[in-house]
């Protein structure tokens, strides 16, 4: 069964996500980051700039090097190369989250993020996660 971890009231959810991705990368754990395209672009930019001392190799799922890249960004879970950790930055429950060993949910402080996070939590809880 997929292990689901919620990180709530984190303030800047994209910056917090960068820190989680860095931690997974440093631990040698491949990771998929799921978000809607505009949010994915913003996250991609933040990965390049959030730390002057860290480089986190990442690419889009459509890239030919995705299978060899430890962090893969996508807006769809079809044909992703890794199934260890899924970081969900979208507002909805990922349709194929059960294929992953672990799911990380990040919930910021904004009212819309809090409401969406509560909905996702109820969804997982009601299904026994």
PDB file of C-alpha atoms in Angstrom:
ATOM      1  CA  UNK A   1       0.000   0.000   0.000  1.00  0.00           C
ATOM      2  CA  UNK A   2       1.195   3.491  -0.845  1.00  0.00           C
ATOM      3  CA  UNK A   3       2.465   5.490   2.124  1.00  0.00           C
ATOM      4  CA  UNK A   4       1.021   9.019   2.082  1.00  0.00           C
ATOM      5  CA  UNK A   5       2.688  11.895   3.930  1.00  0.00           C
ATOM      6  CA  UNK A   6       1.104  15.338   4.241  1.00  0.00           C
ATOM      7  CA  UNK A   7       3.207  18.451   4.810  1.00  0.00           C
ATOM      8  CA  UNK A   8       0.727  21.155   5.855  1.00  0.00           C
ATOM      9  CA  UNK A   9       0.851  24.906   6.482  1.00  0.00           C
ATOM     10  CA  UNK A  10       4.234  25.182   4.800  1.00  0.00           C
ATOM     11  CA  UNK A  11       3.937  28.782   3.614  1.00  0.00           C
ATOM     12  CA  UNK A  12       5.572  28.842   0.188  1.00  0.00           C
ATOM     13  CA  UNK A  13       4.662  25.394  -1.120  1.00  0.00           C
ATOM     14  CA  UNK A  14       6.995  25.511  -4.136  1.00  0.00           C
ATOM     15  CA  UNK A  15      10.016  26.457  -2.033  1.00  0.00           C
ATOM     16  CA  UNK A  16       9.136  23.716   0.448  1.00  0.00           C
ATOM     17  CA  UNK A  17       8.783  21.264  -2.444  1.00  0.00           C
ATOM     18  CA  UNK A  18      12.280  22.207  -3.647  1.00  0.00           C
ATOM     19  CA  UNK A  19      13.653  21.306  -0.230  1.00  0.00           C
ATOM     20  CA  UNK A  20      11.849  17.947  -0.256  1.00  0.00           C
ATOM     21  CA  UNK A  21      13.138  17.194  -3.742  1.00  0.00           C
ATOM     22  CA  UNK A  22      16.680  18.069  -2.649  1.00  0.00           C
ATOM     23  CA  UNK A  23      16.350  15.730   0.337  1.00  0.00           C
ATOM     24  CA  UNK A  24      15.107  12.842  -1.835  1.00  0.00           C
ATOM     25  CA  UNK A  25      17.834  13.472  -4.423  1.00  0.00           C
ATOM     26  CA  UNK A  26      20.562  13.532  -1.780  1.00  0.00           C
ATOM     27  CA  UNK A  27      19.172  10.242  -0.393  1.00  0.00           C
ATOM     28  CA  UNK A  28      19.389   8.678  -3.853  1.00  0.00           C
ATOM     29  CA  UNK A  29      15.620   8.255  -4.186  1.00  0.00           C
ATOM     30  CA  UNK A  30      14.131   8.873  -7.667  1.00  0.00           C
ATOM     31  CA  UNK A  31      11.142  11.180  -7.610  1.00  0.00           C
ATOM     32  CA  UNK A  32       8.269  12.212  -9.864  1.00  0.00           C
ATOM     33  CA  UNK A  33       6.790  15.704  -9.426  1.00  0.00           C
ATOM     34  CA  UNK A  34       3.198  16.095 -10.622  1.00  0.00           C
ATOM     35  CA  UNK A  35       1.526  19.463 -11.234  1.00  0.00           C
ATOM     36  CA  UNK A  36      -0.570  21.365 -13.727  1.00  0.00           C
ATOM     37  CA  UNK A  37       1.592  22.830 -16.559  1.00  0.00           C
ATOM     38  CA  UNK A  38       1.766  26.458 -15.271  1.00  0.00           C
ATOM     39  CA  UNK A  39       2.657  25.326 -11.747  1.00  0.00           C
ATOM     40  CA  UNK A  40       5.141  22.806 -13.158  1.00  0.00           C
ATOM     41  CA  UNK A  41       6.911  25.582 -15.095  1.00  0.00           C
ATOM     42  CA  UNK A  42       7.091  27.719 -11.943  1.00  0.00           C
ATOM     43  CA  UNK A  43       8.472  24.776  -9.969  1.00  0.00           C
ATOM     44  CA  UNK A  44      11.050  24.041 -12.682  1.00  0.00           C
ATOM     45  CA  UNK A  45      12.264  27.650 -12.496  1.00  0.00           C
ATOM     46  CA  UNK A  46      12.400  27.535  -8.705  1.00  0.00           C
ATOM     47  CA  UNK A  47      14.493  24.339  -8.769  1.00  0.00           C
ATOM     48  CA  UNK A  48      17.153  26.281 -10.699  1.00  0.00           C
ATOM     49  CA  UNK A  49      17.190  29.242  -8.322  1.00  0.00           C
ATOM     50  CA  UNK A  50      16.193  28.185  -4.788  1.00  0.00           C
ATOM     51  CA  UNK A  51      19.753  27.400  -3.689  1.00  0.00           C
ATOM     52  CA  UNK A  52      23.003  28.800  -5.033  1.00  0.00           C
ATOM     53  CA  UNK A  53      24.929  25.760  -3.763  1.00  0.00           C
ATOM     54  CA  UNK A  54      22.705  22.923  -4.967  1.00  0.00           C
ATOM     55  CA  UNK A  55      22.097  21.450  -8.388  1.00  0.00           C
ATOM     56  CA  UNK A  56      19.226  18.996  -8.687  1.00  0.00           C
ATOM     57  CA  UNK A  57      19.214  17.168 -12.029  1.00  0.00           C
ATOM     58  CA  UNK A  58      15.689  17.194 -13.389  1.00  0.00           C
ATOM     59  CA  UNK A  59      13.823  17.057 -16.683  1.00  0.00           C
ATOM     60  CA  UNK A  60      10.352  16.732 -18.121  1.00  0.00           C
ATOM     61  CA  UNK A  61       8.852  13.254 -18.492  1.00  0.00           C
ATOM     62  CA  UNK A  62       8.867  13.592 -22.295  1.00  0.00           C
ATOM     63  CA  UNK A  63      12.653  14.012 -22.342  1.00  0.00           C
ATOM     64  CA  UNK A  64      14.703  11.161 -23.827  1.00  0.00           C
ATOM     65  CA  UNK A  65      16.848  11.151 -20.667  1.00  0.00           C
ATOM     66  CA  UNK A  66      13.934  10.913 -18.217  1.00  0.00           C
ATOM     67  CA  UNK A  67      14.690   7.279 -17.318  1.00  0.00           C
ATOM     68  CA  UNK A  68      18.211   8.253 -16.216  1.00  0.00           C
ATOM     69  CA  UNK A  69      17.204  11.474 -14.450  1.00  0.00           C
ATOM     70  CA  UNK A  70      16.479  11.278 -10.702  1.00  0.00           C
ATOM     71  CA  UNK A  71      13.809  14.009 -10.687  1.00  0.00           C
ATOM     72  CA  UNK A  72      11.155  13.965 -13.404  1.00  0.00           C
ATOM     73  CA  UNK A  73       8.534  16.703 -13.798  1.00  0.00           C
ATOM     74  CA  UNK A  74       5.193  15.877 -15.380  1.00  0.00           C
ATOM     75  CA  UNK A  75       1.563  16.886 -15.673  1.00  0.00           C
ATOM     76  CA  UNK A  76       0.484  13.288 -16.406  1.00  0.00           C
ATOM     77  CA  UNK A  77       1.471  10.004 -14.779  1.00  0.00           C
ATOM     78  CA  UNK A  78       1.254   8.068 -18.031  1.00  0.00           C
ATOM     79  CA  UNK A  79       4.610   6.467 -18.849  1.00  0.00           C
ATOM     80  CA  UNK A  80       6.703   7.918 -16.018  1.00  0.00           C
ATOM     81  CA  UNK A  81      10.056   6.172 -15.507  1.00  0.00           C
ATOM     82  CA  UNK A  82      10.093   5.972 -11.688  1.00  0.00           C
ATOM     83  CA  UNK A  83       7.533   4.654  -9.187  1.00  0.00           C
ATOM     84  CA  UNK A  84       9.244   5.168  -5.838  1.00  0.00           C
ATOM     85  CA  UNK A  85       8.119   8.639  -4.740  1.00  0.00           C
ATOM     86  CA  UNK A  86       5.418  10.896  -6.155  1.00  0.00           C
ATOM     87  CA  UNK A  87       5.349  14.543  -5.071  1.00  0.00           C
ATOM     88  CA  UNK A  88       1.908  15.943  -5.800  1.00  0.00           C
ATOM     89  CA  UNK A  89       1.826  19.692  -6.393  1.00  0.00           C
ATOM     90  CA  UNK A  90      -1.554  19.606  -8.097  1.00  0.00           C
ATOM     91  CA  UNK A  91      -4.835  20.494  -6.415  1.00  0.00           C
ATOM     92  CA  UNK A  92      -6.410  17.102  -7.099  1.00  0.00           C
ATOM     93  CA  UNK A  93      -5.771  13.482  -6.173  1.00  0.00           C
ATOM     94  CA  UNK A  94      -3.449  11.862  -8.745  1.00  0.00           C
ATOM     95  CA  UNK A  95      -5.385   9.200 -10.654  1.00  0.00           C
ATOM     96  CA  UNK A  96      -2.560   6.660 -10.539  1.00  0.00           C
ATOM     97  CA  UNK A  97      -1.003   7.404  -7.139  1.00  0.00           C
ATOM     98  CA  UNK A  98      -1.333   3.774  -5.958  1.00  0.00           C
ATOM     99  CA  UNK A  99       1.454   2.734  -8.378  1.00  0.00           C
ATOM    100  CA  UNK A 100       3.949   4.572  -6.169  1.00  0.00           C
ATOM    101  CA  UNK A 101       5.585   3.381  -2.963  1.00  0.00           C
ATOM    102  CA  UNK A 102       5.189   6.808  -1.393  1.00  0.00           C
ATOM    103  CA  UNK A 103       3.111   9.921  -2.036  1.00  0.00           C
ATOM    104  CA  UNK A 104       4.066  13.341  -0.703  1.00  0.00           C
ATOM    105  CA  UNK A 105       1.327  15.956  -0.462  1.00  0.00           C
ATOM    106  CA  UNK A 106       2.224  19.589   0.179  1.00  0.00           C
ATOM    107  CA  UNK A 107      -0.389  22.014   1.465  1.00  0.00           C
ATOM    108  CA  UNK A 108       0.412  25.719   1.664  1.00  0.00           C
ATOM    109  CA  UNK A 109      -1.274  28.417   3.751  1.00  0.00           C
ATOM    110  CA  UNK A 110      -3.482  29.918   1.039  1.00  0.00           C
ATOM    111  CA  UNK A 111      -7.201  29.251   1.570  1.00  0.00           C
ATOM    112  CA  UNK A 112      -7.587  27.468  -1.784  1.00  0.00           C
ATOM    113  CA  UNK A 113      -4.584  25.214  -1.044  1.00  0.00           C
ATOM    114  CA  UNK A 114      -5.928  24.398   2.426  1.00  0.00           C
ATOM    115  CA  UNK A 115      -9.363  23.492   1.055  1.00  0.00           C
ATOM    116  CA  UNK A 116      -7.897  21.308  -1.705  1.00  0.00           C
ATOM    117  CA  UNK A 117      -5.544  19.651   0.802  1.00  0.00           C
ATOM    118  CA  UNK A 118      -8.440  18.805   3.117  1.00  0.00           C
ATOM    119  CA  UNK A 119     -10.350  17.280   0.196  1.00  0.00           C
ATOM    120  CA  UNK A 120      -7.374  15.132  -0.768  1.00  0.00           C
ATOM    121  CA  UNK A 121      -6.869  14.042   2.847  1.00  0.00           C
ATOM    122  CA  UNK A 122     -10.528  12.966   3.124  1.00  0.00           C
ATOM    123  CA  UNK A 123     -10.258  11.064  -0.155  1.00  0.00           C
ATOM    124  CA  UNK A 124      -7.254   9.034   1.049  1.00  0.00           C
ATOM    125  CA  UNK A 125      -8.673   8.518   4.547  1.00  0.00           C
ATOM    126  CA  UNK A 126     -12.007   7.283   3.213  1.00  0.00           C
ATOM    127  CA  UNK A 127     -10.153   4.652   1.164  1.00  0.00           C
ATOM    128  CA  UNK A 128      -8.100   3.339   4.051  1.00  0.00           C
ATOM    129  CA  UNK A 129      -4.799   5.114   3.442  1.00  0.00           C
TER     130      UNK A 129
END
